[in-house]
mmCIF file of C-alpha atoms in Angstrom:
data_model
loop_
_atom_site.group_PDB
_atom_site.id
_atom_site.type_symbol
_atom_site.label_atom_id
_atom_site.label_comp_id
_atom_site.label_asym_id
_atom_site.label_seq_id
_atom_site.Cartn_x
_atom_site.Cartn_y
_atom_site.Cartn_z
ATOM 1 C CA UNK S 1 0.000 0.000 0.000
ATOM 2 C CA UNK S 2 1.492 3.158 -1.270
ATOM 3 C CA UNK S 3 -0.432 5.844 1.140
ATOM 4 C CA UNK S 4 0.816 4.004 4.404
ATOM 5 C CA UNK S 5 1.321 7.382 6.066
ATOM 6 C CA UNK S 6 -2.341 8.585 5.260
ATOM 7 C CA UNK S 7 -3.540 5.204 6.937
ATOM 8 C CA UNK S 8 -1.715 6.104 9.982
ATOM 9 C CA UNK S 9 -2.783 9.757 9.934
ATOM 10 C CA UNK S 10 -6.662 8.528 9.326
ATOM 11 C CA UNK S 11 -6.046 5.945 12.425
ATOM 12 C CA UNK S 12 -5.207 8.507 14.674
ATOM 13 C CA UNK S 13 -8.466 11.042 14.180
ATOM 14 C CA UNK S 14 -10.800 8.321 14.290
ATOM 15 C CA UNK S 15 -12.334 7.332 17.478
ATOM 16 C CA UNK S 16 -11.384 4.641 19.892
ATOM 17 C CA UNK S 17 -15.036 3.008 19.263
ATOM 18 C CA UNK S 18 -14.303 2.562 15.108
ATOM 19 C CA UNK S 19 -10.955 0.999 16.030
ATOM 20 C CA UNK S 20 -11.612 -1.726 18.383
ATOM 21 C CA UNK S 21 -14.235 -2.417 15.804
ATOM 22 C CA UNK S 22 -11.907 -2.811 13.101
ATOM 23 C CA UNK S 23 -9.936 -4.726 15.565
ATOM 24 C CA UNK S 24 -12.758 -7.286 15.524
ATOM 25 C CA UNK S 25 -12.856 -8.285 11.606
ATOM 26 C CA UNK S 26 -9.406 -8.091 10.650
ATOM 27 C CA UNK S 27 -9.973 -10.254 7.568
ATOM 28 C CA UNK S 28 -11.151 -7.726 6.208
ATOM 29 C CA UNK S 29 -8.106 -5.383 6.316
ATOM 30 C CA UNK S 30 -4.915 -5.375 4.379
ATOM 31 C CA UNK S 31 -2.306 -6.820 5.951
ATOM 32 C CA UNK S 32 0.086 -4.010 5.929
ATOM 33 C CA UNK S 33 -2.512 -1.779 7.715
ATOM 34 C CA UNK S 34 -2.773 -3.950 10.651
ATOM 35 C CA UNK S 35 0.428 -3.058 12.071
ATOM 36 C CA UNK S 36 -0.593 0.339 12.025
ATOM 37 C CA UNK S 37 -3.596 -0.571 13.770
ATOM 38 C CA UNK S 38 -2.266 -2.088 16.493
ATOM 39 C CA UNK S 39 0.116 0.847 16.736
ATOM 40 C CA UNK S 40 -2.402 3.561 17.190
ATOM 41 C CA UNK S 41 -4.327 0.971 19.435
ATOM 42 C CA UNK S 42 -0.932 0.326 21.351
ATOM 43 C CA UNK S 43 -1.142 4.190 22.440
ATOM 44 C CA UNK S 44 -4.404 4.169 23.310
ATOM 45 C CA UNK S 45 -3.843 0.969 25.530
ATOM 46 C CA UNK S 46 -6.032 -1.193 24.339
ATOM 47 C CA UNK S 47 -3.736 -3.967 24.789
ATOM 48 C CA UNK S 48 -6.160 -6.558 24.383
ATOM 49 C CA UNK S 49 -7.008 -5.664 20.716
ATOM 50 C CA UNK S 50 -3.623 -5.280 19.798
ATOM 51 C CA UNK S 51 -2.998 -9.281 21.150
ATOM 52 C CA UNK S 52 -6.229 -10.101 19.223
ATOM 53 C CA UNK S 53 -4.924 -8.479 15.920
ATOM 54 C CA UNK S 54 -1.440 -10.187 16.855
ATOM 55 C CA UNK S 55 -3.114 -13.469 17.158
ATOM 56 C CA UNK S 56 -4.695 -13.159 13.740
ATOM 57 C CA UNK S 57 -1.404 -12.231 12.236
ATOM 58 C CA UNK S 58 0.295 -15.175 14.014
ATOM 59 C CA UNK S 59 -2.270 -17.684 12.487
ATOM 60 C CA UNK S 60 -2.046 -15.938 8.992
ATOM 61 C CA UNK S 61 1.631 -15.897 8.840
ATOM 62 C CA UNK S 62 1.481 -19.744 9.544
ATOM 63 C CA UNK S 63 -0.277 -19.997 6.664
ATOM 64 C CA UNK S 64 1.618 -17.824 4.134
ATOM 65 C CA UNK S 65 4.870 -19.557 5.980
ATOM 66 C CA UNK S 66 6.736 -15.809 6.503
ATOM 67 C CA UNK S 67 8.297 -17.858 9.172
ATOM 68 C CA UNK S 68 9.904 -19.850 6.265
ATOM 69 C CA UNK S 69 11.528 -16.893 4.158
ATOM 70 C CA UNK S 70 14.886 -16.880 3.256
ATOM 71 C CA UNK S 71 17.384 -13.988 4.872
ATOM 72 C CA UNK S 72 17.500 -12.832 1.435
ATOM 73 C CA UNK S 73 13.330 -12.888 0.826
ATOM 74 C CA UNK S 74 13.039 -11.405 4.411
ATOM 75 C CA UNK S 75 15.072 -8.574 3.640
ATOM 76 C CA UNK S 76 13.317 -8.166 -0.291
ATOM 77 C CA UNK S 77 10.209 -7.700 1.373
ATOM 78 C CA UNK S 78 11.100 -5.326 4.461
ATOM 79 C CA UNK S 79 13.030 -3.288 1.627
ATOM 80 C CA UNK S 80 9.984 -3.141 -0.056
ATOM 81 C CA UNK S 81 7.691 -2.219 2.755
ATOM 82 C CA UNK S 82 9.907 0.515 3.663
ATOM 83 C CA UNK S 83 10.073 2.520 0.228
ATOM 84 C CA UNK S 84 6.586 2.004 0.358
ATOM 85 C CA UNK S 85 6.349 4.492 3.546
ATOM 86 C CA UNK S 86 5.737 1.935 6.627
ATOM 87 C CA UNK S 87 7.676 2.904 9.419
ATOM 88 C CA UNK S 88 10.659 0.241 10.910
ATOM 89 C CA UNK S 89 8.253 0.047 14.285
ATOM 90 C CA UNK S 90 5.198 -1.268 12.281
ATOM 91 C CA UNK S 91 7.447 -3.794 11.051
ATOM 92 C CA UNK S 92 9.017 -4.949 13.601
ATOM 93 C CA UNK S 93 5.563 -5.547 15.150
ATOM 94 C CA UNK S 94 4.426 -7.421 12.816
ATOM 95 C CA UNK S 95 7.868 -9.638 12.148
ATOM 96 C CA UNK S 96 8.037 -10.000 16.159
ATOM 97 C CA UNK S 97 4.425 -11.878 15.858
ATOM 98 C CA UNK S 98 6.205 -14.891 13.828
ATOM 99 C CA UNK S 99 9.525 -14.771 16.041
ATOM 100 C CA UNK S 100 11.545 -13.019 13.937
ATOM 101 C CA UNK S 101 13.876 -9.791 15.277
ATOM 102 C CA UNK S 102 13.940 -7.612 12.552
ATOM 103 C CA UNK S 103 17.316 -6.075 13.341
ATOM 104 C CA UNK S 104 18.509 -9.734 12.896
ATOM 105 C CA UNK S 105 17.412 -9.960 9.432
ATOM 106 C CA UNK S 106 17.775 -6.502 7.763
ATOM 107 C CA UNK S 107 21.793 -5.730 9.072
ATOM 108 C CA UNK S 108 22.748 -3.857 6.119
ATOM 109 C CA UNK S 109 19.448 -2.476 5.406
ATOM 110 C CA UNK S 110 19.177 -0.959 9.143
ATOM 111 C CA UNK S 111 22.800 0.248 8.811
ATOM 112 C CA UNK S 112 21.387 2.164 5.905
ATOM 113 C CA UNK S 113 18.292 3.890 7.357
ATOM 114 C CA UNK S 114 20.553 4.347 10.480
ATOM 115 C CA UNK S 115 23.530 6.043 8.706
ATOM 116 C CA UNK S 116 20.615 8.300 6.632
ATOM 117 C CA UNK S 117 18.452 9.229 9.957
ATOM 118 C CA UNK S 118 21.751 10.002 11.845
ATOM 119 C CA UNK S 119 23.185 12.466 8.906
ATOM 120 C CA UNK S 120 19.868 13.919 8.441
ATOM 121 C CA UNK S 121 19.690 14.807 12.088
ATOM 122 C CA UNK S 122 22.929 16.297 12.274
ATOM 123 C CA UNK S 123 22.278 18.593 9.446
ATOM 124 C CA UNK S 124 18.852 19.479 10.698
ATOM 125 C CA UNK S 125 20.672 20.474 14.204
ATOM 126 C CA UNK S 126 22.779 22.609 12.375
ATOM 127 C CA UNK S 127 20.116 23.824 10.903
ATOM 128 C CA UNK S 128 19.012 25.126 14.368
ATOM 129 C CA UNK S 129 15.603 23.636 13.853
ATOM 130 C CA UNK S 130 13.931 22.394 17.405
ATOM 131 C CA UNK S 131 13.638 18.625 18.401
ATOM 132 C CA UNK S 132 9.749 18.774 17.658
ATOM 133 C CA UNK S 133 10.625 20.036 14.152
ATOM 134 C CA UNK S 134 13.049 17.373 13.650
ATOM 135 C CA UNK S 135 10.619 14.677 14.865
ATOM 136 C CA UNK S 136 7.956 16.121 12.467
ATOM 137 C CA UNK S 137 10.902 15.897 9.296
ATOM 138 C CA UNK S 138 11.813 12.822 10.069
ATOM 139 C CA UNK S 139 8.450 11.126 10.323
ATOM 140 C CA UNK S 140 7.686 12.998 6.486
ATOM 141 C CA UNK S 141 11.095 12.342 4.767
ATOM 142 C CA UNK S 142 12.007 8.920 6.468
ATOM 143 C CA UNK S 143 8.523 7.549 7.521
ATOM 144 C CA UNK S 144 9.807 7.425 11.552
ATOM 145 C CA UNK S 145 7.137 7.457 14.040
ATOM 146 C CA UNK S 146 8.063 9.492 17.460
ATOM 147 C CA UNK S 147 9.200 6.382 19.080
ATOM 148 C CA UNK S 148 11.376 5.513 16.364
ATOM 149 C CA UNK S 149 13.106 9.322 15.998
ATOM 150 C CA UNK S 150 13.643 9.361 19.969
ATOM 151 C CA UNK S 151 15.948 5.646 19.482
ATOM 152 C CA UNK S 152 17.859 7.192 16.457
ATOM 153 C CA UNK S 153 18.372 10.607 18.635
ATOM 154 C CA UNK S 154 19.430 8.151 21.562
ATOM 155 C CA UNK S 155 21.838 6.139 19.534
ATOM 156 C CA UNK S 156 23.063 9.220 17.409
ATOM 157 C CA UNK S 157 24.341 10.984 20.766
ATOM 158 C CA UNK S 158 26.193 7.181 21.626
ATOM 159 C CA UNK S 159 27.971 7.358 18.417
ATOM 160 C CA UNK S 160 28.627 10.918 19.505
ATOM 161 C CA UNK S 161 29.837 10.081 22.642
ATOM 162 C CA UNK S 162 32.295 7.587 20.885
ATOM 163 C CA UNK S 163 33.716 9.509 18.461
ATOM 164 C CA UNK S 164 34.400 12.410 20.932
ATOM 165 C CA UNK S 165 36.596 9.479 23.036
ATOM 166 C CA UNK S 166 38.050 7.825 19.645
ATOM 167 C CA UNK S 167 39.086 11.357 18.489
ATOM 168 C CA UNK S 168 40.372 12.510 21.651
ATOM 169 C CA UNK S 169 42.839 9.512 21.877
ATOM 170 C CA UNK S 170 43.939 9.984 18.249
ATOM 171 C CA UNK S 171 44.477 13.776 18.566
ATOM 172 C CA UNK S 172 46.140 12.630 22.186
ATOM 173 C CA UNK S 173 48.629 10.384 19.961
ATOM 174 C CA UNK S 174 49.221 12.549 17.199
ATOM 175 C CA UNK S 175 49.990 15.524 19.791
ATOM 176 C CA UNK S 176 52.254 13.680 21.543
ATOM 177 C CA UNK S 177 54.351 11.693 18.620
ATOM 178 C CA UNK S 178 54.552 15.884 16.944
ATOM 179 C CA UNK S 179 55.880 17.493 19.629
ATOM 180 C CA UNK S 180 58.027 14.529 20.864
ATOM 181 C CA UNK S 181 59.483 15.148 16.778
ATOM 182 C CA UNK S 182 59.321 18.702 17.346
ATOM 183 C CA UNK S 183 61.337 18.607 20.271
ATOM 184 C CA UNK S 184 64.383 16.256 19.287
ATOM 185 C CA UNK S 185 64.472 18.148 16.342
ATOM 186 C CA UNK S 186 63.365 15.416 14.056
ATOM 187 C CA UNK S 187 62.012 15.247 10.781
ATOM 188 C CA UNK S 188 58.046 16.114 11.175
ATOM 189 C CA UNK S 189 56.282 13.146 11.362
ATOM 190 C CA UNK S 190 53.273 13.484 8.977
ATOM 191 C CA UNK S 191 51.779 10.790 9.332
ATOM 192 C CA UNK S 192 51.186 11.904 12.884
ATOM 193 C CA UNK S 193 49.992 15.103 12.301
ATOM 194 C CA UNK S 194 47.357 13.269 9.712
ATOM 195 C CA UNK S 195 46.789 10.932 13.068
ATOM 196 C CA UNK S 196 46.211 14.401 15.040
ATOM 197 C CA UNK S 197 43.709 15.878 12.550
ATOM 198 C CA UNK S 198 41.861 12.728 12.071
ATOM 199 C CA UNK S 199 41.108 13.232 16.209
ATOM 200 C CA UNK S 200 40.151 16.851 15.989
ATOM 201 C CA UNK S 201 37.825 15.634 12.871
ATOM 202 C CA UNK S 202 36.300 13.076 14.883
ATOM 203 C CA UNK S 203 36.200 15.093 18.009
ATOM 204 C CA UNK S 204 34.315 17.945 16.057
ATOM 205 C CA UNK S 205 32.051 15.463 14.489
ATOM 206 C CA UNK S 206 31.226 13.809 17.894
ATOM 207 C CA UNK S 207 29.989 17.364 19.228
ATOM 208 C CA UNK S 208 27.930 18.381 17.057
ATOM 209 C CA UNK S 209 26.166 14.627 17.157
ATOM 210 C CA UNK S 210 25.392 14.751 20.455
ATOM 211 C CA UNK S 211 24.039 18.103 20.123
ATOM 212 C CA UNK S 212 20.316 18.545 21.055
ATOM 213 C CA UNK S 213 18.057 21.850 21.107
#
């Protein structure tokens, strides 16, 4: 379904009363929809509906065998539900309901998304847009929900964090092997100062990752 988004949008004005009965014939929905059910019953705690709709799901995928899928089939179709606009929570969802951890299957796909939401962060930061904004770009441009843009913000300021401590050891190193040069009156080492500027990079980088308005 290309218009994934507008389902989600159209499940969240609706009223609790028209979900839970939606909940109650879910043969009649598309599959990919039912994730995003679940989701907008999930935050309205209707927890009960949710494990109804992930009972159904359970008993379908037995049927289709989803369970069965190659890595490589597994990661065609995620690929293919992401261009399509679903977000990686709705997936997840509904991969968790036939036992299978979607950051298991999709390694180089995640890395992907990951590597795109954590640049696209960065330059919205610089951008000196606020948090909300950023939450409300990245759930237009990269189909993340809230949940989703708070774990990439969370794991952008960790990589953050480590290249702040990777750069400071390199620039430490560099530093020291220069003026250890400079002071015996060596040849400049410049494969050092590379080493040094390489930290500073890193260090720089690491700052402005873990950067939050």
């Amino acid at each position: 379904m290309k218009d994934l988004k507008g389902v989600r949008d159209r499940y969240q004005r609706m009223s609790l009363e028209d979900l839970v009965d939606m909940s109650t014939k879910p043969e009649g929905l598309k599959v990919e929809v039912i994730p995003l059910l679940q989701e907008e019953l999930n935050r309205r705690g209707q927890l009960a509906e949710v494990d109804r709709l992930s009972n159904f799901l359970a008993k379908r995928n037995e049927n289709t065998g989803i369970s069965d899928l190659s890595k490589k089939e597994l990661q065609l179709m995620i690929s293919e539900r992401l261009q399509s606009g679903e977000s990686i929570e709705s997936i997840k969802i509904d991969l968790k309901d036939s036992g299978i951890n979607i950051y298991e299957t999709v390694d180089e796909d995640e890395k992907k998304i990951k590597d795109k939401a954590f640049s696209y962060i960065t330059d919205l930061r610089q951008q000196g847009l606020k948090e909300d904004v950023i939450n409300k770009k990245l759930e237009e441009e990269l189909s993340l929900n809230e949940e989703d843009s708070e774990n990439m913000k969370a794991q952008l300021k960790e990589r953050g964090k480590q290249n702040i401590l990777i750069g400071a050891l390199l620039a430490i190193v560099g530093g020291v092997a220069v003026a250890i040069s400079l002071s015996s009156k060596g040849k400049l080492p410049y494969s050092s100062l590379i080493l040094f500027f390489v930290g500073v990079w890193r260090i720089v980088k690491g700052v402005s990752q873990r950067k939050s308005k």
